[in-house]
Structures are given as structure tokens and as C-alpha cells.
Short mmCIF file of C-alpha atoms in Angstrom, two decimals:
data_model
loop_
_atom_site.label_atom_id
_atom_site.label_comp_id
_atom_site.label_asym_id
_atom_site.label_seq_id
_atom_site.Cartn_x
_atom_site.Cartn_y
_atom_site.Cartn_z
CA UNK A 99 0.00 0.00 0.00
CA UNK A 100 2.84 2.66 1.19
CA UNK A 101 4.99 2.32 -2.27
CA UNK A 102 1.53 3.07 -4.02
CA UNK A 103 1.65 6.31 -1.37
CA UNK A 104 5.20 7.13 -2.34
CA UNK A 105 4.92 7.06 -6.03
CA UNK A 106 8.89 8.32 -7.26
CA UNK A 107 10.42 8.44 -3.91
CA UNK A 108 13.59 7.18 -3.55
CA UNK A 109 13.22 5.39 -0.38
CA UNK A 110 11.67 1.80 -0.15
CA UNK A 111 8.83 1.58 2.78
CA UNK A 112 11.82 -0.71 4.43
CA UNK A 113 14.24 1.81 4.10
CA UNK A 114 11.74 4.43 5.42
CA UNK A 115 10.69 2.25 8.61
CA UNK A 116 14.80 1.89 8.81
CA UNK A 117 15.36 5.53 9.24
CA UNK A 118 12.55 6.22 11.28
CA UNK A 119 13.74 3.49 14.06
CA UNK A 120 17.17 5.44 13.69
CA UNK A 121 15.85 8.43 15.07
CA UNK A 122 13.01 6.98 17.84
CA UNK A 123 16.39 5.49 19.49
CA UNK A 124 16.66 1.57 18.31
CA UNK A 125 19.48 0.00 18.59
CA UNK A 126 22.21 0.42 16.06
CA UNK A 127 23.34 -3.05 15.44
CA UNK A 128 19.81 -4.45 15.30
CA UNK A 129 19.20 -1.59 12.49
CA UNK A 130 22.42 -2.50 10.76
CA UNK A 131 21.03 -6.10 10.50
CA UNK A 132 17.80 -5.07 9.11
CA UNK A 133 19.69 -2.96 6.70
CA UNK A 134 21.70 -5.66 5.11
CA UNK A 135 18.84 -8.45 5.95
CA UNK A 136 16.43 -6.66 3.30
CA UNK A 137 19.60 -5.23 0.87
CA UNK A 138 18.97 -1.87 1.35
CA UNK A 139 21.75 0.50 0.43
CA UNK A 140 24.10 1.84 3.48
CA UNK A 141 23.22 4.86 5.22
CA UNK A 142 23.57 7.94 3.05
CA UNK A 143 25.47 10.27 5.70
CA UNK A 144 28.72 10.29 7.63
CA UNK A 145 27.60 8.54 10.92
CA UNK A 146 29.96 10.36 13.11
CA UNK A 147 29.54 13.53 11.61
CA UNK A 148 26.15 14.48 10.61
CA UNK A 149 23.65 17.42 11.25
CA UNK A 150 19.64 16.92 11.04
CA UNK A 151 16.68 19.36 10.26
CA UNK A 152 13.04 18.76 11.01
CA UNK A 153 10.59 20.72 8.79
CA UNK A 154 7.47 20.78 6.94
CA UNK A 155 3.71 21.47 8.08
CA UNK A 156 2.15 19.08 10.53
CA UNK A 157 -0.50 16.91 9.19
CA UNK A 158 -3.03 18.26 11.66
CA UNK A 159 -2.23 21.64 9.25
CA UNK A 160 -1.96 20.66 5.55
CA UNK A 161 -4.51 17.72 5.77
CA UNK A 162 -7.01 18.48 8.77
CA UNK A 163 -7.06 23.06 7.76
CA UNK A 164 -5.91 22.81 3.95
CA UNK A 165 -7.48 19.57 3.14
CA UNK A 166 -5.03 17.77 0.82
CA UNK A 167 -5.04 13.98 0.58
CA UNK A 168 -2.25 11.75 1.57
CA UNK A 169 -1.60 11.16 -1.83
CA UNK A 170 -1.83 14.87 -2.46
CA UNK A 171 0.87 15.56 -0.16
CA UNK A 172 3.31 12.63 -0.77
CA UNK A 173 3.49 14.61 -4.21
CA UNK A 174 4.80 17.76 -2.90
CA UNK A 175 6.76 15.45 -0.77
CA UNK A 176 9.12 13.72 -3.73
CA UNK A 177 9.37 16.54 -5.57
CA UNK A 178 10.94 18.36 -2.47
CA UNK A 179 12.91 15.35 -2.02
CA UNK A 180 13.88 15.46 -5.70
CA UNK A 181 15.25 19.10 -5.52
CA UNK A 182 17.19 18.30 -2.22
CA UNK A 183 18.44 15.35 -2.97
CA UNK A 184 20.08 17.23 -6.16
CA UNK A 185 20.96 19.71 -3.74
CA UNK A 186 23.25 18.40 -2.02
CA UNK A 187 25.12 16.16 -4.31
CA UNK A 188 25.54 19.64 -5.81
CA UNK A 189 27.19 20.78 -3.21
CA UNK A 190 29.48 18.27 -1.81
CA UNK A 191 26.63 16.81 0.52
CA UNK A 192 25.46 13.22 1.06
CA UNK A 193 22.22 12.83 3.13
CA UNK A 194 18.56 10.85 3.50
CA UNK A 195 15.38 12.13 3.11
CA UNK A 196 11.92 10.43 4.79
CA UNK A 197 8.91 11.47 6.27
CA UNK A 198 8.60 10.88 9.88
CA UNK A 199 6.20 8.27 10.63
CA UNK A 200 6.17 7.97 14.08
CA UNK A 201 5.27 11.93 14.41
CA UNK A 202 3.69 14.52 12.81
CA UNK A 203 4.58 13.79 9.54
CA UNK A 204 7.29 16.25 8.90
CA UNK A 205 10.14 15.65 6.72
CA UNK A 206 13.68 15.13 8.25
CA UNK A 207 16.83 15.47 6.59
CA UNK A 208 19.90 14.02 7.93
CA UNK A 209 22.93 15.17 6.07
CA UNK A 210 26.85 15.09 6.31
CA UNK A 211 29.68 17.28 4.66
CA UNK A 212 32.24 15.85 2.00
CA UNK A 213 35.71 16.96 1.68
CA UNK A 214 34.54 18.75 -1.65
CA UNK A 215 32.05 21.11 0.03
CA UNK A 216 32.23 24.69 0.87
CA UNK A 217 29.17 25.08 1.78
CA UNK A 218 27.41 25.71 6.03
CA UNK A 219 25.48 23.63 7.03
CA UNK A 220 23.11 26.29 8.10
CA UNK A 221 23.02 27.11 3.98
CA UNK A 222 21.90 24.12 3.68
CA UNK A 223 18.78 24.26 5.99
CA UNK A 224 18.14 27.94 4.81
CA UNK A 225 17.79 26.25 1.14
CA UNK A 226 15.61 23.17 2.37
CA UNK A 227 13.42 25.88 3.91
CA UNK A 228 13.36 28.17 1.31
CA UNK A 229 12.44 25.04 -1.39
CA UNK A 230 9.70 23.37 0.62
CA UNK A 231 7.87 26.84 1.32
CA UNK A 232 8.17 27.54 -2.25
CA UNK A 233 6.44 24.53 -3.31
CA UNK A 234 3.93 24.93 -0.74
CA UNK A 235 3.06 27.91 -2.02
CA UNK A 236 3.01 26.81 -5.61
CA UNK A 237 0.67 24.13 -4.48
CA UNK A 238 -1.77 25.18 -1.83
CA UNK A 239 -0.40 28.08 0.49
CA UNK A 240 -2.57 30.87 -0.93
CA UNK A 241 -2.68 32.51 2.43
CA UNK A 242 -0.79 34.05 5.46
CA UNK A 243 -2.16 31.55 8.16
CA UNK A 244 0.45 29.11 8.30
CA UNK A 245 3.82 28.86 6.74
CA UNK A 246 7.01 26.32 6.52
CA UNK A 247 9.79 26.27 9.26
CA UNK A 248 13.20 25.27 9.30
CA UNK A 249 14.20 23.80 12.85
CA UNK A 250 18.16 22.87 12.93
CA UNK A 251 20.68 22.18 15.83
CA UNK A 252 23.76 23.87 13.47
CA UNK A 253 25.92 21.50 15.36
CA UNK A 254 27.40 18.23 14.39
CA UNK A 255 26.32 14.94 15.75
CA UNK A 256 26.77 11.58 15.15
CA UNK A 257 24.06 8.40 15.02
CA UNK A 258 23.62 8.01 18.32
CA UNK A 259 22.52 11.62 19.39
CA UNK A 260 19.78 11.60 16.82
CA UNK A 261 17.20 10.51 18.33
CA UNK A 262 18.02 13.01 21.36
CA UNK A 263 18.90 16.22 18.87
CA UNK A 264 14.95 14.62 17.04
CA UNK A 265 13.78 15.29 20.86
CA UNK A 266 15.08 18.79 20.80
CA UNK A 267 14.34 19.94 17.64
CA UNK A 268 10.28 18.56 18.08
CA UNK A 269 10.64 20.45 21.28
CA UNK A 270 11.68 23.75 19.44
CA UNK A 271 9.22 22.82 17.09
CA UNK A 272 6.22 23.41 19.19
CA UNK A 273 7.55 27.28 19.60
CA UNK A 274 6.40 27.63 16.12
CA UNK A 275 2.77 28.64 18.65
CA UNK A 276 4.25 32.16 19.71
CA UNK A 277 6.54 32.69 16.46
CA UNK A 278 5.29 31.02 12.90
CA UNK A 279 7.71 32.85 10.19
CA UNK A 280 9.39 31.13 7.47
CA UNK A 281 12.69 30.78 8.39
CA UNK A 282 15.40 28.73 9.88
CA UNK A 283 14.84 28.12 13.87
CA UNK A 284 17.72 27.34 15.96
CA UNK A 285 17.94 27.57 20.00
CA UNK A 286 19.74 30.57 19.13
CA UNK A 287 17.27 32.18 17.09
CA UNK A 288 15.11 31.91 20.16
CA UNK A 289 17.40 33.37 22.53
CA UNK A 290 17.78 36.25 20.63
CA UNK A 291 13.55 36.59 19.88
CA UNK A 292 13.07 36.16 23.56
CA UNK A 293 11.97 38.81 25.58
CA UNK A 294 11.42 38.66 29.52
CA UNK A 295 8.06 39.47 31.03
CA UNK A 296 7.34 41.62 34.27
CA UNK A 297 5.14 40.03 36.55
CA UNK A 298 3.19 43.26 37.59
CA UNK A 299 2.75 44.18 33.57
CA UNK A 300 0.76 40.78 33.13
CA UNK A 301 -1.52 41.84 36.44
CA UNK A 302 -1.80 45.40 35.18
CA UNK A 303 -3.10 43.96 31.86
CA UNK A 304 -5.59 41.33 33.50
CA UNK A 305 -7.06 44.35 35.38
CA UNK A 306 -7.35 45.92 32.42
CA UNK A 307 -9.42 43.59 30.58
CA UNK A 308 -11.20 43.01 33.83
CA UNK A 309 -12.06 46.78 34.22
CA UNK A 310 -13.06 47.12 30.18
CA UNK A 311 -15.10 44.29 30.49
CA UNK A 312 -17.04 45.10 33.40
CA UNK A 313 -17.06 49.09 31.40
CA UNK A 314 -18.74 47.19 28.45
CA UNK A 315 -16.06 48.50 26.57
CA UNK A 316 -14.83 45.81 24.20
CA UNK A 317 -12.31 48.10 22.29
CA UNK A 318 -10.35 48.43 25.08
CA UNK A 319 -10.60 44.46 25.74
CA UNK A 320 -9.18 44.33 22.58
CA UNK A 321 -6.22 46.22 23.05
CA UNK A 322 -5.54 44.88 26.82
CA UNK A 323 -6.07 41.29 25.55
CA UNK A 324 -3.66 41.73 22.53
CA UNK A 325 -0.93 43.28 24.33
CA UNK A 326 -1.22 40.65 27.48
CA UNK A 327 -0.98 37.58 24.33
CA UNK A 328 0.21 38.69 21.30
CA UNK A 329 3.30 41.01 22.67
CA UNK A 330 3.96 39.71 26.41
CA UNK A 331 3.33 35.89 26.21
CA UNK A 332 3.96 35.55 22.45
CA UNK A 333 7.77 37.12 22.94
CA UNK A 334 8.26 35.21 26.52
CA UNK A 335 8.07 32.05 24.52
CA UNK A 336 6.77 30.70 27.78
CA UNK A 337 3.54 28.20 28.03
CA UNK A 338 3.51 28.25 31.38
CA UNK A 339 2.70 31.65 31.32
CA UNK A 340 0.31 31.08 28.20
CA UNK A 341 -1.59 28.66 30.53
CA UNK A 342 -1.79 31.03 33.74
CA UNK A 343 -3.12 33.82 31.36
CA UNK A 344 -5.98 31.42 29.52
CA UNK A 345 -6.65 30.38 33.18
CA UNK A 346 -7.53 33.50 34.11
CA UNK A 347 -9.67 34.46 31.17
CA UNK A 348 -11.19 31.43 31.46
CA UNK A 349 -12.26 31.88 34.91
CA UNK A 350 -13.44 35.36 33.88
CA UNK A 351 -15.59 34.49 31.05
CA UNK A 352 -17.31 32.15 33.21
CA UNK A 353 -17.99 34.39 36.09
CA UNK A 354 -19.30 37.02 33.76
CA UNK A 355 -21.95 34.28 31.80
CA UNK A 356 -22.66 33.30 35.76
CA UNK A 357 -23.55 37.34 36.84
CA UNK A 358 -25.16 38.26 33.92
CA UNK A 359 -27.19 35.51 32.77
CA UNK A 360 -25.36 34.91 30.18
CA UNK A 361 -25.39 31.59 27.74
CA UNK A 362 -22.23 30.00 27.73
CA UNK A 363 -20.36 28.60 24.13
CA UNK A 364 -21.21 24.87 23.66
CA UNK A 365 -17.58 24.86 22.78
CA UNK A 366 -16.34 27.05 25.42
CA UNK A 367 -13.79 24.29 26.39
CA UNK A 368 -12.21 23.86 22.81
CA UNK A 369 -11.73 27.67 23.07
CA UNK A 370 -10.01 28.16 25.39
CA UNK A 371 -7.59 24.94 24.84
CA UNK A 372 -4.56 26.17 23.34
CA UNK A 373 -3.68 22.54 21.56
CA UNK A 374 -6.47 23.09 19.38
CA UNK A 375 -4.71 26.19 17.59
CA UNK A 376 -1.39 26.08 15.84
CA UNK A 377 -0.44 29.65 16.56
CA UNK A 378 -1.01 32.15 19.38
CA UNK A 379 -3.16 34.87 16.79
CA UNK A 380 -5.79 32.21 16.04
CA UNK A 381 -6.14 31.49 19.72
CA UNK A 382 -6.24 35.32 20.62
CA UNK A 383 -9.39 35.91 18.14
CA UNK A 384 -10.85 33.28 19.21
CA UNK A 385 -11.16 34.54 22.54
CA UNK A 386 -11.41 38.02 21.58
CA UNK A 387 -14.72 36.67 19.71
CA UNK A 388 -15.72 35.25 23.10
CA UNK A 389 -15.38 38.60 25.10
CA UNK A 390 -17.15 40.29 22.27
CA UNK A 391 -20.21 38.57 22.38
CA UNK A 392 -20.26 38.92 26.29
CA UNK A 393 -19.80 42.21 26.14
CA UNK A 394 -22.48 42.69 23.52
CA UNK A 395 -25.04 40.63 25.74
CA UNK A 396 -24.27 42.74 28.94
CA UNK A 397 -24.93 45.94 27.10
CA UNK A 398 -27.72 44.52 25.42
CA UNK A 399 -29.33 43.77 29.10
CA UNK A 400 -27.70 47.16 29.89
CA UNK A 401 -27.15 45.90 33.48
CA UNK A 402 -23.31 46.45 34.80
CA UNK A 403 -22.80 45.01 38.23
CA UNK A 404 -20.15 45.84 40.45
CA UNK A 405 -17.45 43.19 42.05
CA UNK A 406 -19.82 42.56 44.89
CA UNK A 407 -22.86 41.64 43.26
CA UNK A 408 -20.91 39.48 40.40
CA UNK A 409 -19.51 37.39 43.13
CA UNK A 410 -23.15 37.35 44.89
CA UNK A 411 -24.23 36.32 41.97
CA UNK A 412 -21.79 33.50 41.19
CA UNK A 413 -22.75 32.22 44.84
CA UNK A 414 -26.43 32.11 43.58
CA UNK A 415 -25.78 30.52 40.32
CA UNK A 416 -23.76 27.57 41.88
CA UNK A 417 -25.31 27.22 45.25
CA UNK A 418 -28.87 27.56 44.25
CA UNK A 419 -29.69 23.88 44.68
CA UNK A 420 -29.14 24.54 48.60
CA UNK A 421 -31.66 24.97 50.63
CA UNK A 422 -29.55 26.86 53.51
CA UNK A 423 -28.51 29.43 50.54
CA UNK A 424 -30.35 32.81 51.04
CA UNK A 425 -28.70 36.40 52.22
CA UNK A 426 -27.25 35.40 55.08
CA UNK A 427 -24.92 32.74 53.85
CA UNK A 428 -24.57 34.80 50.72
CA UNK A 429 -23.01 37.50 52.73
CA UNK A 430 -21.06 35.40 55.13
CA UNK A 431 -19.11 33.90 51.97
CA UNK A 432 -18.34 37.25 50.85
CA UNK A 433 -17.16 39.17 54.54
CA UNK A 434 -20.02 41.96 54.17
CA UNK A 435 -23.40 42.24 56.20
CA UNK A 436 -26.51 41.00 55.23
CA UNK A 437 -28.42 43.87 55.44
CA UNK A 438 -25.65 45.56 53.17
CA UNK A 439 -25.28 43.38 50.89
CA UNK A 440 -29.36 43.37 50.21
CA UNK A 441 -29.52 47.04 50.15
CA UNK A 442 -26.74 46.89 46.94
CA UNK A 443 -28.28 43.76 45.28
CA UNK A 444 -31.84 45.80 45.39
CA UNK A 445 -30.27 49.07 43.89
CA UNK A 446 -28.28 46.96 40.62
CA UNK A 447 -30.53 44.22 40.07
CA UNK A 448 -33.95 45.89 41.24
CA UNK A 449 -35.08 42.41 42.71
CA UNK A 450 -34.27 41.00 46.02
CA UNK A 451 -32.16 38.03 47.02
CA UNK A 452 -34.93 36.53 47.86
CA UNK A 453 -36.92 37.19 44.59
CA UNK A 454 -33.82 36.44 42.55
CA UNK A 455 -33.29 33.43 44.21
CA UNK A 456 -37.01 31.86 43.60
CA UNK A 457 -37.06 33.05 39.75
CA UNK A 458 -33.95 31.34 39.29
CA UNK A 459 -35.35 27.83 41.03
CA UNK A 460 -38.59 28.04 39.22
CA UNK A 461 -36.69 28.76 35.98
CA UNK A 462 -34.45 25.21 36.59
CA UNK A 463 -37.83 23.31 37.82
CA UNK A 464 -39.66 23.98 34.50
CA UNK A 465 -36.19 22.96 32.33
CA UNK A 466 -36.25 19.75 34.64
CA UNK A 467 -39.71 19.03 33.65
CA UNK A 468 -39.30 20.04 30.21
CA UNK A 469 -36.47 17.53 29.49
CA UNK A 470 -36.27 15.10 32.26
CA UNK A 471 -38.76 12.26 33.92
CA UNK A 472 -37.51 12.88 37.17
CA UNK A 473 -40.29 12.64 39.83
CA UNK A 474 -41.46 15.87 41.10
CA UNK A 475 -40.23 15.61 44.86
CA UNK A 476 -36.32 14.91 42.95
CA UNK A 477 -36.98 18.09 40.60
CA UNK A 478 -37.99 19.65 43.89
CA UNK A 479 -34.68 19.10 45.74
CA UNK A 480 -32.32 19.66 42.91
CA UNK A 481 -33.37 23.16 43.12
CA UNK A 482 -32.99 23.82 46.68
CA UNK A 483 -36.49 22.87 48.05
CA UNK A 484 -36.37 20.17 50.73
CA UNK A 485 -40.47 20.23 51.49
CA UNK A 486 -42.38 19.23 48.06
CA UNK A 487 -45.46 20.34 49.16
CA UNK A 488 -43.83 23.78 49.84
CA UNK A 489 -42.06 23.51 46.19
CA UNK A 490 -45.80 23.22 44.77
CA UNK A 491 -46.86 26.16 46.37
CA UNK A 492 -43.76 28.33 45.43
CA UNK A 493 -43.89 26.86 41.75
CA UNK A 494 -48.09 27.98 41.49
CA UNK A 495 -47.25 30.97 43.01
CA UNK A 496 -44.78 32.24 40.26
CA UNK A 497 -45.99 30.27 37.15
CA UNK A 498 -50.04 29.88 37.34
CA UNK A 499 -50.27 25.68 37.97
CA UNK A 500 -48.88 23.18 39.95
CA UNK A 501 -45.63 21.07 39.05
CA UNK A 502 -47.73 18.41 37.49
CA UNK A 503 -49.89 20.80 35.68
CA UNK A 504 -47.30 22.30 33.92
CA UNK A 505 -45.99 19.34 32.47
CA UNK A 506 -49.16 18.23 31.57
CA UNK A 507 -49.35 20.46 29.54
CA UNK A 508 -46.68 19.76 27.99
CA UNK A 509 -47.21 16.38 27.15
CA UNK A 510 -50.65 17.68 25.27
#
């Protein structure tokens, strides 16, 4: 099936199962015997003296957001491998050229130097990056969204480092999140990109969005949000940091749906999950789109509640299938009295606990019986009422009918 896949490549499925053990760390001698077991040519490359490059677009990029085929790409593929291949016996090079199976699918190049060469290294992986993005965009890169990159150790190893350097150069790989250009990445071409981050900037900036959300102001959002992503995390080159940040936004977001009524994304998860994007701008507008339809439903409501009330309201929204919860405990979680507290949820919500409390419960109670068959007395204590007989009161009270009635009626 694979030599149907690999059309004019020069490599034999053998031979490309061969060099992919090399590099996942199997052991040389048992590769060697493989090797001359199935007649495949020696190793193309100096085996004390060789360099390696990783490149090429993940297959989670040019099959699962550009769509191309297997087949489709394995095209691309041999002509690159054509052109580099030429390459380098050009230039006083000898070297191999596979896919790598047992990861994303990039291409890796292990090459050595002859005496007859003049040529870097370095020029080398500057030229396999430059080819391979050309053809890409010859062949399906019609956009700025993703590109090819070059990742390269520039320093000599020999066979058994590879599959360590492999580990290192994946690992450099994944920077591609913060910094997607095509070019040739080395650990030194991070070191100089990298920028450190202050602490009390990345606060400042969370209070800022905090503040411009709370404002309604989504312009200001904007800018807070970009700077805190796209200039202080993207140049720190730090996912730790990346992780804090989406923690905190992610906590955010939440709280606001929670205070202001407001439905959440059925994907809100997928969001805010940074593996689902392959660089840092596609994750920041996707968030930014988040904020901007909060924002939009808050002024829409036109209600803007202060710290105090969001965080009474949070209470409310998670506790309200207790029957203890009422302005009391509210307060008591918070550290302000109960009589305060009501007087400020009556001026910004113009409803009382109380009131807000019940509406809420009722509202759950008739989604229960809409789309459950739970029995009446479980509806009744999964919204905070112990007594059913004092649930069928509070329930006629505020809707017209009993518990029953109303989903009678719905069954009619």
C-alpha cells in the first residue's frame, strides 16, 4: 500500500521504517542487521559527523485546515525530495530524506559534509526551507495563516545523538505557537527573539481587561487582551505563562456568563484549549470573539454590576440547589453584612435576594420538567427545596399551575 503512497520516492517503505527506528532510538546493530537483511543501500550520511533538520507542516495543518489527501501531499513530498536530494550532491553533501512516521509527519533530513564542500550547514537548511515553502506555495499556500519552518541544531552529531537532537528539535518545534515565520529556527534564534516578562505588567493587563469588560467597553478588551498575548506571552516564549493567562480568562468568562445571565459557548472548552490552535493569533481571536459577544449581551441587558454583586451572583448561580442558601450565607461567603449586601443587590438588580433566588429555582424546575422524567419531589430538591409540598406552592405561586400541571401540559 505505502509504495503506491510514495509514487517516485527514492526510499523503499523498508528503508523508510529503517530511518525512522534510527531516530526513535533503536538500537544500532539491530538496524544495521535489518539494513543488510532486506539489501537496502548503506546509510547515506557520515555517521559520526552528521547534522539533522526537522521541517514541513504538521498533518493536523496541511490535511485536517488545507485539506489535501495523503496522496496529495506525498506529491509535494518527492518533488521536495527530488530538488534536495540534487541539492546536495551539488554541493558536496550526502544525506537521506523520509517522512517521519512515528510523528507529525514532517520531513527530516539528515545530512553530512564531504571533503569537496564549501558550503554551512546552516546554507543548507536555509535552502531546504526556502524550497519546501516555495512549493507549498506553488501548491496550496494561498494565504498568510500558516507557513514552513526550518528547525536545525547547526551543530554536528553523530548516530547516536539523533534521536536526542529529534527530541530537541520537536521540542523547538512546538515554539512555532508564539513565532510562525518562514525561516530557519535554531535555540539561538530563540534566545535572541526572547523577551522577559514583568510580573506586575501581566496583572496590570488582567485588570485591564477586567475593568473594560465590566465598562462594556470591548475596544479596550481588545487592546488589553492583545498586548497581554500577542506582545507579552507571544515574545516570553513561555507556556507556562500562556496557561496562567488562559486560566484567568477562562475563569473570567465564566464568572461574567454566571452574573449576567449569560449563555455560555457549547464549545467554550475547545476555546479556550490552546492545543487546538497552531499559533497564538488564532487562539487570541478566538477569545477576543468570546469577550465580544459577552460584552455585547451585557450591554444589550444594559445591566453592569459591580465586584460585589458578580460574586453574589456567582454564589447564587452555583449554590442555588441549597436549601440553607439565602442572604445570610450569601453574605457570610463574601465578609459583608446582610443587610448591606441586600440594600446593593436591590439598587443593581432591582429584585431582592430573595426574589432572585425563587425566579432562578422556578426557571431550573420547569427545564427539569421540560427535558427530564424525574419525579417531582427529585426536581424539587435539585433546586434547593427540601419540602415538596412547599415547592408546589412556590412553583403555582410564580408560574399559574402546579408542578404536574405544567408538564401536563406539555405532554398535550
Amino acid at each position: 500500500m505505502y509504495y503506491q503512497v510514495t509514487g517516485d520516492s527514492r526510499n523503499s517503505y523498508a528503508r523508510l521504517v529503517f530511518l525512522n527506528e534510527i531516530v526513535s532510538g533503536q538500537e544500532i546493530e539491530y538496524i544495521d542487521n535489518l539494513i543488510s537483511k532486506e539489501n537496502e543501500q548503506p546509510l547515506n550520511f557520515d555517521q559520526e559527523d552528521c547534522y539533522i533538520c526537522l521541517l514541513g507542516l504538521k498533518k493536523s495543518v496541511y490535511s485536517g485546515f488545507y485539506g489535501l489527501t495523503t496522496n496529495q501531499y506525498m506529491k509535494i513530498y518527492v518533488q521536495f525530495e527530488q530538488r534536495i536530494c540534487g541539492y546536495l550532491k551539488n554541493h558536496g553533501y550526502t544525506g537521506e530524506i523520509y517522512l517521519h512516521l512515528y510523528g507529525d509527519k514532517q520531513i527530516i533530513i539528515i545530512f553530512s559534509r564531504t571533503k569537496t564542500s564549501s558550503l554551512l550547514p546552516l546554507q543548507v537548511a536555509q535552502y531546504a526551507q526556502n524550497c519546501l515553502h516555495l512549493i507549498y506555495c506553488e501548491q496550496f499556500l494561498t494565504d498568510s495563516i500558516y507557513c514552513n519552518q526550518t528547525y536545525f541544531n547547526n551543530e554536528p552529531t553523530n548516530r547516536r545523538q539523533l534521536s536526542t537532537v529529534l527530541k530537541r528539535l520537536i521540542q523547538l518545534s512546538s515554539l512555532n505557537f508564539f513565532y510562525m515565520e518562514p525561516v530557519v529556527v535554531t535555540p539561538a534564534v530563540i534566545s535572541k527573539l526572547k523577551k522577559m516578562t514583568n510580573e506586575s505588567d501581566i496583572r496590570e493587563l488582567k485588570q485591564k481587561i477586567t475593568s473594560a469588560v465590566h465598562d462594556g467597553n470591548f475596544s479596550t478588551c481588545k487592546t488589553a487582551m492583545e498586548e497581554l498575548l500577542l506582545q507579552r506571552i507571544k515574545h516570553s516564549f513561555d507556556f507556562y505563562l500562556l496557561q496562567d493567562a488562559v486560566h484567568f480568562l477562562k475563569s473570567f468568562y465564566l464568572e461574567c456568563c454566571i452574573a449576567y445571565g449569560i449563555s455560555m459557548e457549547d464549545n467554550v472548552d475547545r476555546i479556550f484549549d490552546s492545543k487546538c490552535y497552531e499559533k497564538i493569533e488564532t487562539y487570541t481571536n478566538g477569545m477576543l470573539l468570546l469577550f465580544e459577544k459577552v460584552i455585547c449581551n451585557m450591554n444589550l441587558k444594559g445591566k453592569k454590576y459591580s465586584q460585589l454583586i458578580q460574586k453574589s451572583l456567582r454564589i447564587i448561580n452555583t449554590s442555588f440547589h441549597k436549601a440553607d442558601v439565602n442572604a445570610s450565607y450569601i453574605a457570610s461567603q463574601i465578609n459583608v453584612s446582610p443587610s448591606y449586601l441586600s440594600s446593593v443587590f436591590n439598587r443593581e438588580v432591582e429584585a431582592s435576594i430573595s426574589q432572585y433566588l425563587t425566579d432562578l429555582r422556578i426557571a431550573k424546575a420547569k427545564k427539569l420538567l421540560e427535558e427530564t422524567s424525574l419525579l417531582i419531589t427529585d426536581i424539587s430538591s435539585s433546586v434547593g427545596y427540601d419540602n415538596k409540598r412547599y415547592f408546589t406552592q412556590v412553583f403555582k405561586q410564580n408560574v399559574g399551575c402546579t408542578p404536574k400541571e405544567y408538564r401536563d401540559t406539555l405532554i398535550k
